[in-house]
Amino acid sequence: MATSNATTRCFICNEKTTHSCTGCENYFCVEDFMKHREELKSQFQQIQHQTNEFVQILYDQQKTILNNHPAIIQINLWEQKSIEKIKQTAQEQRQIVQQSIHGNLPQIQTQFNDFTQQIQEINKREDFDEKVLEKLQIQLKQIQQQINQTNNIEIKQDSSSTFIQKLSIQMLHSQHQPKSNLKWKADGQTIAGGNGEGNKLNQLNSPFGICVDQQQQQHIYITDFCNHRILKWKLGENEGQIVAGGNGLGNRIDQLNWPTVVIVDENNKSLIISDYGNRRVVRWSLENTNDKQILIENISCSRLMMNENGDLFVSDYANHSVKRWRKTEIRKGGEGTIVAGGNGQGNQLNQLNTPTNIFIDREETIYVSDWGNNRVMKWLKGENEGIIVAGGNDEGNSLKQLNHPQGLVVNEVGDVYVADLGNNRIMCWSLGSKEGRVVVGGNGEGEESNQFFYPSGLTFDIENNLYVVDHENHRIQRFDVVNS
């Protein structure tokens, strides 16, 4: 931890010193160095205390999960009311919950065992400084977040039944987030379009966004930008089906104008579309073709995302901001609240420059592809300024740079996946890293299976396969995950 230097003065008392701290890089006299060391030791002991508390939490989770998990309790109450006729269904749903929870516990336990081993080794050597403590705190927080995610289960009952309500388990994921340290095959497969620019059902014209239907994994929805329509495309088929728009460019309720993003609202069985050219957000029912509704008006809605609560977040391209509409505000026609940017066009930490794609996590942390600033910003809930988590080193093609980023997904440990449009590649920036790595692409502009021509969007399915919107090649590419 310490190095000797007889000429440098003490950071605390300004006397000559003989020791320096490699963590904070300050010099100390012997007395102050010992005090500094005691302070670090106290901080380390606090982490040990938090670790011991977490051991108990983890033990309690494992001990009570079969009987006292909130989802299990709700299933038991439902079973009692419906008596014998629903016992078989209740048992099936218990197994789904238990398999989901127990499927995550071994991985958490392994990570935690590795973490406690680090703690023991550091304690034995007493080899710790500020950097070591910061790393330990981040690791512990990540493990705690994973155990908290076992509560992300929702029980849904089918109200259409007159006597016994059908029970089902729904895992709460608005968009699938890939695990850490995954790799994908370098060559993609064209699963939609790829037949040149056009408006036939087997063609696309400058697509922008894509959404995987999490209920029907074999279907994707595509915003066919220049054809002013949304296509539903079943994997393995040669053409798509128009499910919104397709009635020419216009502002009638049955028309779209340069749509950029589509998401599936499972609760309302509908599509929510960023109707960019008409400066509005619209809803199209998947069950009733006559049911169409304008949700938000008068906004340059570049992109949008809905969180698990049904709140809408929209990036306002022209006003350099991201706005949020709570579910109740949408119904009442509210004006929304600025939650990122909104301080004019610029490159300061409280500003954005023509934002495009956004991603919202469970804590309502907002990630923004800050297109004009060639960076991705992370905006914690309630904060007045953001943090640069990718790029921010001017426009360029080095691993420290981005070139007009667009598509954006962030996984549960904070790894940022971004479509680096101008560099024709998909990048991953791990939490806290100063540079990214190329996930797929990065082989120059082109139409080969390992190339892109302006990738504008990306998403993942439940198996962690990667889907990329290849904008100027008028196609959707899928890259299969490589099993390690």
Short mmCIF file of C-alpha atoms in Angstrom, two decimals:
data_model
loop_
_atom_site.label_atom_id
_atom_site.label_comp_id
_atom_site.label_asym_id
_atom_site.label_seq_id
_atom_site.Cartn_x
_atom_site.Cartn_y
_atom_site.Cartn_z
CA MET A 1 0.00 0.00 0.00
CA ALA A 2 2.86 2.40 0.76
CA THR A 3 5.96 3.70 -0.95
CA SER A 4 8.79 5.81 0.53
CA ASN A 5 9.66 9.39 -0.37
CA ALA A 6 11.75 11.57 1.91
CA THR A 7 11.27 14.89 0.11
CA THR A 8 7.52 15.12 -0.40
CA ARG A 9 5.48 16.81 2.34
CA CYS A 10 2.61 15.23 4.23
CA PHE A 11 -0.85 15.74 2.72
CA ILE A 12 -2.29 16.38 6.24
CA CYS A 13 0.31 18.21 8.36
CA ASN A 14 2.66 19.50 5.65
CA GLU A 15 5.66 17.90 7.37
CA LYS A 16 8.22 15.75 5.59
CA THR A 17 6.92 12.31 4.83
CA THR A 18 8.20 8.81 4.29
CA HIS A 19 5.07 7.07 2.96
CA SER A 20 2.58 7.44 0.10
CA CYS A 21 -0.80 5.79 -0.40
CA THR A 22 -1.15 4.05 -3.78
CA GLY A 23 -4.93 4.36 -3.57
CA CYS A 24 -5.41 8.11 -3.16
CA GLU A 25 -1.84 8.89 -4.35
CA ASN A 26 -1.22 11.31 -1.44
CA TYR A 27 1.92 11.41 0.79
CA PHE A 28 1.81 11.19 4.58
CA CYS A 29 4.11 11.41 7.53
CA VAL A 30 4.29 8.26 9.63
CA GLU A 31 1.67 9.40 12.13
CA ASP A 32 -0.86 10.59 9.57
CA PHE A 33 -0.16 7.55 7.42
CA MET A 34 -1.19 5.29 10.29
CA LYS A 35 -4.35 7.35 10.86
CA HIS A 36 -5.15 7.14 7.15
CA ARG A 37 -4.61 3.40 7.24
CA GLU A 38 -7.01 3.07 10.20
CA GLU A 39 -9.66 5.02 8.28
CA LEU A 40 -9.31 2.63 5.34
CA LYS A 41 -9.48 -0.33 7.67
CA SER A 42 -12.69 1.04 9.19
CA GLN A 43 -14.23 1.38 5.73
CA PHE A 44 -13.19 -2.18 4.92
CA GLN A 45 -14.81 -3.43 8.11
CA GLN A 46 -18.04 -1.70 7.09
CA ILE A 47 -18.01 -3.67 3.84
CA GLN A 48 -17.38 -6.85 5.83
CA HIS A 49 -20.38 -5.99 8.02
CA GLN A 50 -22.59 -5.41 4.96
CA THR A 51 -21.35 -8.72 3.54
CA ASN A 52 -22.31 -10.57 6.72
CA GLU A 53 -25.76 -9.01 6.62
CA PHE A 54 -26.16 -10.10 3.01
CA VAL A 55 -25.16 -13.68 3.96
CA GLN A 56 -28.17 -13.73 6.26
CA ILE A 57 -30.45 -12.27 3.56
CA LEU A 58 -29.31 -14.88 1.05
CA TYR A 59 -29.82 -17.64 3.60
CA ASP A 60 -33.32 -16.37 4.43
CA GLN A 61 -34.23 -16.21 0.73
CA GLN A 62 -33.21 -19.85 0.24
CA LYS A 63 -34.89 -20.99 3.45
CA THR A 64 -38.27 -19.36 2.86
CA ILE A 65 -38.58 -19.27 -0.92
CA LEU A 66 -40.72 -22.41 -1.20
CA ASN A 67 -43.37 -21.23 1.26
CA ASN A 68 -43.16 -17.46 1.75
CA HIS A 69 -42.38 -15.95 -1.67
CA PRO A 70 -45.09 -13.35 -2.47
CA ALA A 71 -46.08 -15.15 -5.67
CA ILE A 72 -46.46 -18.49 -3.84
CA ILE A 73 -48.63 -16.90 -1.14
CA GLN A 74 -50.92 -15.36 -3.77
CA ILE A 75 -51.24 -18.71 -5.55
CA ASN A 76 -52.14 -20.45 -2.27
CA LEU A 77 -54.90 -17.92 -1.50
CA TRP A 78 -56.31 -18.35 -4.99
CA GLU A 79 -56.21 -22.13 -4.61
CA GLN A 80 -58.18 -22.01 -1.34
CA LYS A 81 -61.02 -20.02 -2.92
CA SER A 82 -61.33 -22.33 -5.90
CA ILE A 83 -60.89 -25.58 -3.84
CA GLU A 84 -60.39 -28.88 -5.68
CA LYS A 85 -61.08 -27.77 -9.28
CA ILE A 86 -57.96 -25.63 -9.50
CA LYS A 87 -55.40 -27.65 -7.49
CA GLN A 88 -53.76 -29.07 -10.58
CA THR A 89 -53.38 -25.63 -12.20
CA ALA A 90 -52.04 -24.15 -8.95
CA GLN A 91 -49.36 -26.83 -8.72
CA GLU A 92 -48.28 -26.17 -12.31
CA GLN A 93 -47.91 -22.45 -11.62
CA ARG A 94 -45.94 -23.09 -8.40
CA GLN A 95 -43.46 -25.09 -10.40
CA ILE A 96 -43.02 -22.23 -12.89
CA VAL A 97 -42.29 -19.77 -10.08
CA GLN A 98 -39.95 -22.14 -8.25
CA GLN A 99 -38.05 -23.08 -11.41
CA SER A 100 -37.62 -19.42 -12.30
CA ILE A 101 -36.32 -18.47 -8.86
CA HIS A 102 -34.15 -21.55 -8.28
CA GLY A 103 -32.75 -21.20 -11.78
CA ASN A 104 -31.13 -17.91 -10.74
CA LEU A 105 -29.96 -18.87 -7.24
CA PRO A 106 -27.01 -21.13 -8.22
CA GLN A 107 -25.47 -18.37 -10.33
CA ILE A 108 -25.96 -15.84 -7.51
CA GLN A 109 -24.48 -18.27 -4.98
CA THR A 110 -21.43 -18.88 -7.19
CA GLN A 111 -20.81 -15.15 -7.64
CA PHE A 112 -21.25 -14.57 -3.93
CA ASN A 113 -18.82 -17.39 -3.04
CA ASP A 114 -16.20 -15.79 -5.29
CA PHE A 115 -16.86 -12.42 -3.66
CA THR A 116 -16.51 -13.73 -0.10
CA GLN A 117 -13.27 -15.44 -1.08
CA GLN A 118 -11.93 -12.07 -2.26
CA ILE A 119 -12.98 -10.53 1.07
CA GLN A 120 -11.14 -13.22 3.01
CA GLU A 121 -7.95 -12.91 0.95
CA ILE A 122 -7.90 -9.11 1.23
CA ASN A 123 -8.56 -9.27 4.96
CA LYS A 124 -5.74 -11.80 5.43
CA ARG A 125 -3.26 -9.60 3.54
CA GLU A 126 -4.76 -6.31 4.77
CA ASP A 127 -4.14 -5.19 1.21
CA PHE A 128 -6.83 -2.61 0.58
CA ASP A 129 -7.11 0.98 -0.59
CA GLU A 130 -9.79 3.28 -2.02
CA LYS A 131 -9.79 1.58 -5.41
CA VAL A 132 -10.16 -1.88 -3.89
CA LEU A 133 -13.02 -0.72 -1.63
CA GLU A 134 -14.85 0.92 -4.53
CA LYS A 135 -14.58 -2.28 -6.59
CA LEU A 136 -15.90 -4.39 -3.69
CA GLN A 137 -18.86 -2.05 -3.18
CA ILE A 138 -19.81 -2.29 -6.88
CA GLN A 139 -19.57 -6.10 -6.83
CA LEU A 140 -21.71 -6.38 -3.69
CA LYS A 141 -24.36 -4.05 -5.11
CA GLN A 142 -24.57 -6.10 -8.32
CA ILE A 143 -25.11 -9.33 -6.36
CA GLN A 144 -27.77 -7.66 -4.20
CA GLN A 145 -29.59 -6.41 -7.32
CA GLN A 146 -29.71 -9.94 -8.71
CA ILE A 147 -31.33 -11.40 -5.58
CA ASN A 148 -33.88 -8.56 -5.61
CA GLN A 149 -34.90 -9.49 -9.15
CA THR A 150 -36.46 -12.75 -7.93
CA ASN A 151 -39.47 -10.61 -6.89
CA ASN A 152 -40.16 -9.48 -10.46
CA ILE A 153 -43.08 -11.83 -10.96
CA GLU A 154 -46.67 -10.82 -11.62
CA ILE A 155 -49.76 -12.97 -11.13
CA LYS A 156 -52.46 -12.49 -13.78
CA GLN A 157 -56.03 -13.83 -13.60
CA ASP A 158 -58.33 -14.33 -16.58
CA SER A 159 -61.51 -12.37 -15.83
CA SER A 160 -63.39 -13.97 -18.76
CA SER A 161 -64.06 -17.14 -16.73
CA THR A 162 -67.42 -17.03 -14.90
CA PHE A 163 -66.57 -19.48 -12.13
CA ILE A 164 -62.88 -20.29 -11.84
CA GLN A 165 -60.44 -17.62 -12.97
CA LYS A 166 -57.57 -18.95 -15.03
CA LEU A 167 -54.20 -18.28 -13.42
CA SER A 168 -50.96 -17.59 -15.26
CA ILE A 169 -47.45 -16.42 -14.43
CA GLN A 170 -45.96 -13.44 -16.25
CA MET A 171 -42.30 -12.54 -15.84
CA LEU A 172 -41.95 -8.74 -15.81
CA HIS A 173 -39.62 -7.77 -18.65
CA SER A 174 -40.49 -4.85 -20.95
CA GLN A 175 -37.51 -5.74 -23.11
CA HIS A 176 -35.22 -8.72 -22.79
CA GLN A 177 -31.79 -7.80 -21.51
CA PRO A 178 -28.82 -10.04 -22.36
CA LYS A 179 -26.53 -11.55 -19.74
CA SER A 180 -22.96 -10.36 -19.28
CA ASN A 181 -19.93 -11.60 -21.21
CA LEU A 182 -21.87 -13.06 -24.13
CA LYS A 183 -20.55 -13.40 -27.67
CA TRP A 184 -22.37 -13.66 -30.99
CA LYS A 185 -21.54 -15.22 -34.33
CA ALA A 186 -19.82 -12.77 -36.68
CA ASP A 187 -22.18 -13.50 -39.58
CA GLY A 188 -25.83 -12.59 -39.38
CA GLN A 189 -28.87 -14.15 -40.99
CA THR A 190 -31.40 -12.02 -42.86
CA ILE A 191 -34.78 -12.75 -41.29
CA ALA A 192 -36.83 -9.92 -42.85
CA GLY A 193 -36.42 -7.83 -45.98
CA GLY A 194 -33.16 -8.13 -47.85
CA ASN A 195 -34.94 -8.04 -51.18
CA GLY A 196 -33.99 -4.49 -52.08
CA GLU A 197 -35.75 -1.22 -51.33
CA GLY A 198 -39.49 -1.45 -51.98
CA ASN A 199 -43.03 -1.63 -50.61
CA LYS A 200 -43.93 -5.25 -51.30
CA LEU A 201 -44.63 -7.51 -48.35
CA ASN A 202 -41.23 -9.18 -48.76
CA GLN A 203 -39.44 -5.81 -48.82
CA LEU A 204 -38.55 -2.99 -46.45
CA ASN A 205 -37.68 0.64 -47.12
CA SER A 206 -35.20 2.11 -44.63
CA PRO A 207 -36.50 0.38 -41.46
CA PHE A 208 -35.71 2.07 -38.14
CA GLY A 209 -36.95 0.05 -35.18
CA ILE A 210 -37.68 -3.54 -34.19
CA CYS A 211 -39.53 -5.21 -31.35
CA VAL A 212 -39.54 -8.90 -30.47
CA ASP A 213 -42.95 -10.11 -29.29
CA GLN A 214 -42.06 -11.57 -25.88
CA GLN A 215 -45.32 -13.56 -25.80
CA GLN A 216 -44.83 -14.99 -29.28
CA GLN A 217 -41.08 -15.34 -29.67
CA GLN A 218 -41.43 -16.26 -33.33
CA HIS A 219 -42.79 -12.82 -34.28
CA ILE A 220 -41.11 -9.44 -34.65
CA TYR A 221 -42.57 -6.01 -35.35
CA ILE A 222 -40.70 -3.64 -37.68
CA THR A 223 -41.11 0.09 -38.26
CA ASP A 224 -40.92 0.31 -42.06
CA PHE A 225 -39.94 3.99 -42.02
CA CYS A 226 -40.26 5.08 -45.66
CA ASN A 227 -43.29 2.84 -46.32
CA HIS A 228 -45.13 4.49 -43.39
CA ARG A 229 -46.23 1.18 -41.92
CA ILE A 230 -45.61 -1.41 -39.20
CA LEU A 231 -45.01 -5.00 -40.29
CA LYS A 232 -45.46 -8.14 -38.24
CA TRP A 233 -43.01 -10.76 -39.50
CA LYS A 234 -42.99 -14.38 -38.44
CA LEU A 235 -39.50 -15.85 -38.30
CA GLY A 236 -38.86 -18.25 -41.14
CA GLU A 237 -41.42 -16.70 -43.48
CA ASN A 238 -40.60 -14.74 -46.64
CA GLU A 239 -42.93 -11.80 -46.14
CA GLY A 240 -44.58 -9.75 -43.43
CA GLN A 241 -48.10 -8.62 -42.59
CA ILE A 242 -49.17 -4.98 -42.30
CA VAL A 243 -50.58 -4.37 -38.81
CA ALA A 244 -50.51 -0.54 -38.70
CA GLY A 245 -50.36 2.17 -41.36
CA GLY A 246 -49.77 1.11 -44.93
CA ASN A 247 -52.38 3.59 -46.14
CA GLY A 248 -49.93 6.10 -47.58
CA LEU A 249 -48.21 9.04 -45.92
CA GLY A 250 -50.68 11.21 -44.01
CA ASN A 251 -52.05 12.33 -40.67
CA ARG A 252 -55.40 10.55 -40.65
CA ILE A 253 -55.94 8.22 -37.70
CA ASP A 254 -55.41 5.24 -40.03
CA GLN A 255 -52.13 6.61 -41.43
CA LEU A 256 -48.55 6.95 -40.27
CA ASN A 257 -45.84 9.42 -41.25
CA TRP A 258 -42.23 8.22 -40.90
CA PRO A 259 -42.71 5.87 -37.90
CA THR A 260 -39.48 5.25 -35.98
CA VAL A 261 -40.26 2.89 -33.06
CA VAL A 262 -42.92 0.33 -32.17
CA ILE A 263 -43.41 -1.45 -28.84
CA VAL A 264 -45.92 -4.09 -27.78
CA ASP A 265 -48.19 -3.22 -24.85
CA GLU A 266 -49.11 -6.71 -23.64
CA ASN A 267 -51.53 -5.43 -21.01
CA ASN A 268 -53.66 -3.62 -23.58
CA LYS A 269 -52.99 -5.99 -26.52
CA SER A 270 -51.87 -3.12 -28.68
CA LEU A 271 -48.93 -1.48 -30.43
CA ILE A 272 -47.58 1.90 -29.33
CA ILE A 273 -45.91 3.74 -32.20
CA SER A 274 -43.67 6.77 -32.44
CA ASP A 275 -45.37 8.54 -35.38
CA TYR A 276 -42.44 10.90 -35.87
CA GLY A 277 -43.60 12.76 -39.00
CA ASN A 278 -46.98 13.52 -37.44
CA ARG A 279 -45.39 14.62 -34.13
CA ARG A 280 -47.47 12.21 -32.11
CA VAL A 281 -47.52 8.87 -30.25
CA VAL A 282 -50.36 6.56 -31.26
CA ARG A 283 -51.88 3.26 -30.12
CA TRP A 284 -53.13 0.61 -32.57
CA SER A 285 -55.11 -2.32 -31.15
CA LEU A 286 -53.95 -5.82 -32.10
CA GLU A 287 -57.45 -7.21 -31.54
CA ASN A 288 -59.68 -4.56 -33.12
CA THR A 289 -58.50 -2.98 -36.39
CA ASN A 290 -60.87 -0.03 -35.86
CA ASP A 291 -59.46 0.81 -32.43
CA LYS A 292 -56.83 3.54 -32.91
CA GLN A 293 -55.95 6.31 -30.49
CA ILE A 294 -53.64 9.33 -30.25
CA LEU A 295 -51.87 9.18 -26.87
CA ILE A 296 -49.51 12.18 -27.06
CA GLU A 297 -49.50 15.12 -29.50
CA ASN A 298 -47.14 17.95 -30.49
CA ILE A 299 -43.82 16.29 -29.74
CA SER A 300 -40.89 15.42 -31.99
CA CYS A 301 -41.05 11.82 -30.81
CA SER A 302 -37.79 10.40 -32.06
CA ARG A 303 -38.00 7.21 -29.96
CA LEU A 304 -40.00 5.88 -27.01
CA MET A 305 -40.06 3.15 -24.37
CA MET A 306 -42.59 1.91 -21.82
CA ASN A 307 -41.53 0.70 -18.38
CA GLU A 308 -43.09 -2.15 -16.41
CA ASN A 309 -45.57 0.24 -14.75
CA GLY A 310 -47.02 1.33 -18.10
CA ASP A 311 -45.36 4.77 -18.00
CA LEU A 312 -44.20 6.18 -21.34
CA PHE A 313 -40.80 7.81 -21.90
CA VAL A 314 -40.29 9.76 -25.14
CA SER A 315 -37.14 11.36 -26.54
CA ASP A 316 -38.01 14.82 -27.88
CA TYR A 317 -35.59 15.15 -30.78
CA ALA A 318 -36.21 18.86 -31.45
CA ASN A 319 -36.24 20.03 -27.84
CA HIS A 320 -33.19 17.97 -26.81
CA SER A 321 -34.91 16.26 -23.89
CA VAL A 322 -36.56 13.08 -22.64
CA LYS A 323 -40.08 13.36 -21.20
CA ARG A 324 -42.08 10.96 -19.02
CA TRP A 325 -45.83 10.38 -18.95
CA ARG A 326 -47.18 8.36 -16.04
CA LYS A 327 -49.92 5.92 -17.01
CA THR A 328 -52.57 8.14 -15.41
CA GLU A 329 -51.22 11.23 -17.21
CA ILE A 330 -51.58 9.52 -20.59
CA ARG A 331 -55.28 8.90 -19.96
CA LYS A 332 -55.83 12.51 -18.87
CA GLY A 333 -53.84 14.07 -21.70
CA GLY A 334 -51.08 15.44 -19.46
CA GLU A 335 -48.09 17.41 -20.66
CA GLY A 336 -45.46 15.03 -19.32
CA THR A 337 -42.36 15.78 -17.24
CA ILE A 338 -38.81 16.40 -18.46
CA VAL A 339 -36.57 13.72 -16.91
CA ALA A 340 -33.36 14.24 -18.92
CA GLY A 341 -31.94 17.22 -20.79
CA GLY A 342 -34.30 20.11 -21.40
CA ASN A 343 -31.56 22.73 -20.95
CA GLY A 344 -31.14 23.58 -24.61
CA GLN A 345 -28.94 22.00 -27.23
CA GLY A 346 -25.39 21.44 -26.02
CA ASN A 347 -22.73 19.06 -24.77
CA GLN A 348 -22.73 19.86 -21.05
CA LEU A 349 -23.69 17.10 -18.60
CA ASN A 350 -27.14 18.65 -18.14
CA GLN A 351 -27.74 18.92 -21.90
CA LEU A 352 -28.51 16.71 -24.87
CA ASN A 353 -28.05 17.21 -28.59
CA THR A 354 -30.81 15.65 -30.73
CA PRO A 355 -31.39 12.52 -28.60
CA THR A 356 -32.53 9.33 -30.34
CA ASN A 357 -32.99 5.95 -28.63
CA ILE A 358 -33.65 5.57 -24.91
CA PHE A 359 -33.64 2.73 -22.39
CA ILE A 360 -35.29 2.73 -18.94
CA ASP A 361 -34.31 0.29 -16.18
CA ARG A 362 -36.34 -0.80 -13.12
CA GLU A 363 -35.06 2.12 -11.02
CA GLU A 364 -36.14 4.57 -13.76
CA THR A 365 -32.54 5.28 -14.64
CA ILE A 366 -32.61 6.72 -18.16
CA TYR A 367 -30.03 5.87 -20.79
CA VAL A 368 -29.99 8.13 -23.87
CA SER A 369 -28.25 7.84 -27.22
CA ASP A 370 -27.06 11.45 -27.40
CA TRP A 371 -26.81 11.41 -31.19
CA GLY A 372 -25.35 14.87 -31.82
CA ASN A 373 -22.78 14.53 -29.02
CA ASN A 374 -21.62 11.04 -30.09
CA ARG A 375 -22.16 9.59 -26.62
CA VAL A 376 -24.55 7.61 -24.42
CA MET A 377 -25.73 9.31 -21.23
CA LYS A 378 -26.95 7.72 -18.00
CA TRP A 379 -29.44 9.84 -16.08
CA LEU A 380 -30.31 8.68 -12.55
CA LYS A 381 -33.89 9.30 -11.41
CA GLY A 382 -34.34 12.86 -10.12
CA GLU A 383 -30.83 14.05 -11.08
CA ASN A 384 -30.21 17.34 -12.89
CA GLU A 385 -27.38 16.06 -15.03
CA GLY A 386 -26.22 12.82 -16.58
CA ILE A 387 -23.11 10.65 -16.66
CA ILE A 388 -21.27 9.66 -19.85
CA VAL A 389 -21.24 5.84 -20.06
CA ALA A 390 -20.15 5.39 -23.70
CA GLY A 391 -18.33 7.61 -26.19
CA GLY A 392 -18.07 11.31 -25.44
CA ASN A 393 -14.64 11.60 -27.07
CA ASP A 394 -15.79 13.36 -30.25
CA GLU A 395 -16.88 11.61 -33.43
CA GLY A 396 -14.58 8.78 -34.48
CA ASN A 397 -14.10 5.05 -34.95
CA SER A 398 -11.70 4.13 -32.14
CA LEU A 399 -12.93 1.91 -29.30
CA LYS A 400 -13.29 5.06 -27.17
CA GLN A 401 -15.53 6.79 -29.68
CA LEU A 402 -18.98 6.61 -31.24
CA ASN A 403 -20.35 8.05 -34.48
CA HIS A 404 -24.00 9.14 -34.08
CA PRO A 405 -25.30 6.32 -31.82
CA GLN A 406 -28.89 5.11 -32.09
CA GLY A 407 -30.27 1.69 -30.98
CA LEU A 408 -29.75 1.10 -27.25
CA VAL A 409 -30.19 -1.75 -24.73
CA VAL A 410 -28.68 -1.95 -21.22
CA ASN A 411 -28.50 -5.22 -19.29
CA GLU A 412 -29.07 -5.72 -15.57
CA VAL A 413 -25.44 -5.14 -14.57
CA GLY A 414 -25.12 -1.90 -16.56
CA ASP A 415 -23.45 -3.09 -19.78
CA VAL A 416 -24.47 -0.73 -22.61
CA TYR A 417 -25.20 -2.19 -26.05
CA VAL A 418 -25.43 0.52 -28.70
CA ALA A 419 -25.87 0.69 -32.47
CA ASP A 420 -22.89 2.77 -33.62
CA LEU A 421 -24.61 4.01 -36.77
CA GLY A 422 -21.81 5.88 -38.53
CA ASN A 423 -19.24 3.18 -37.79
CA ASN A 424 -21.49 0.33 -38.99
CA ARG A 425 -21.04 -1.74 -35.84
CA ILE A 426 -22.74 -2.80 -32.61
CA MET A 427 -20.72 -1.93 -29.51
CA CYS A 428 -20.79 -3.05 -25.88
CA TRP A 429 -19.46 -0.77 -23.14
CA SER A 430 -19.11 -2.65 -19.86
CA LEU A 431 -20.02 -0.88 -16.63
CA GLY A 432 -17.29 1.63 -15.75
CA SER A 433 -15.13 0.98 -18.82
CA LYS A 434 -13.45 3.79 -20.75
CA GLU A 435 -13.79 2.02 -24.10
CA GLY A 436 -16.12 -0.44 -25.75
CA ARG A 437 -15.75 -3.64 -27.68
CA VAL A 438 -17.18 -4.52 -31.09
CA VAL A 439 -19.98 -7.07 -30.74
CA VAL A 440 -20.83 -7.55 -34.43
CA GLY A 441 -20.05 -5.57 -37.58
CA GLY A 442 -17.15 -3.15 -37.70
CA ASN A 443 -16.07 -4.54 -41.06
CA GLY A 444 -16.79 -1.44 -43.09
CA GLU A 445 -19.95 -0.37 -44.89
CA GLY A 446 -21.47 -3.14 -46.99
CA GLU A 447 -24.16 -5.75 -47.45
CA GLU A 448 -22.24 -8.92 -46.57
CA SER A 449 -23.46 -11.03 -43.66
CA ASN A 450 -20.82 -9.50 -41.34
CA GLN A 451 -21.42 -5.90 -42.47
CA PHE A 452 -23.98 -3.12 -42.01
CA PHE A 453 -25.01 0.02 -43.80
CA TYR A 454 -26.14 2.32 -40.96
CA PRO A 455 -27.48 0.01 -38.20
CA SER A 456 -30.24 1.98 -36.48
CA GLY A 457 -31.82 -0.37 -33.96
CA LEU A 458 -31.17 -3.49 -31.91
CA THR A 459 -32.90 -5.85 -29.53
CA PHE A 460 -32.53 -9.33 -28.00
CA ASP A 461 -34.82 -12.31 -27.64
CA ILE A 462 -35.19 -14.50 -24.58
CA GLU A 463 -32.39 -16.78 -25.83
CA ASN A 464 -30.04 -13.76 -26.08
CA ASN A 465 -29.92 -13.79 -29.89
CA LEU A 466 -29.17 -10.31 -31.23
CA TYR A 467 -31.42 -8.57 -33.80
CA VAL A 468 -30.12 -5.56 -35.75
CA VAL A 469 -32.02 -3.15 -38.00
CA ASP A 470 -29.75 -2.70 -41.05
CA HIS A 471 -31.27 0.61 -42.15
CA GLU A 472 -29.80 1.28 -45.59
CA ASN A 473 -29.59 -2.40 -46.53
CA HIS A 474 -33.38 -2.57 -45.96
CA ARG A 475 -33.18 -5.72 -43.87
CA ILE A 476 -33.25 -7.19 -40.36
CA GLN A 477 -30.25 -9.31 -39.32
CA ARG A 478 -30.17 -11.88 -36.54
CA PHE A 479 -26.91 -12.92 -34.89
CA ASP A 480 -27.05 -16.15 -32.91
CA VAL A 481 -25.50 -16.18 -29.48
CA VAL A 482 -22.41 -18.37 -29.11
CA ASN A 483 -22.89 -20.90 -26.33
CA SER A 484 -19.81 -21.02 -24.12
#
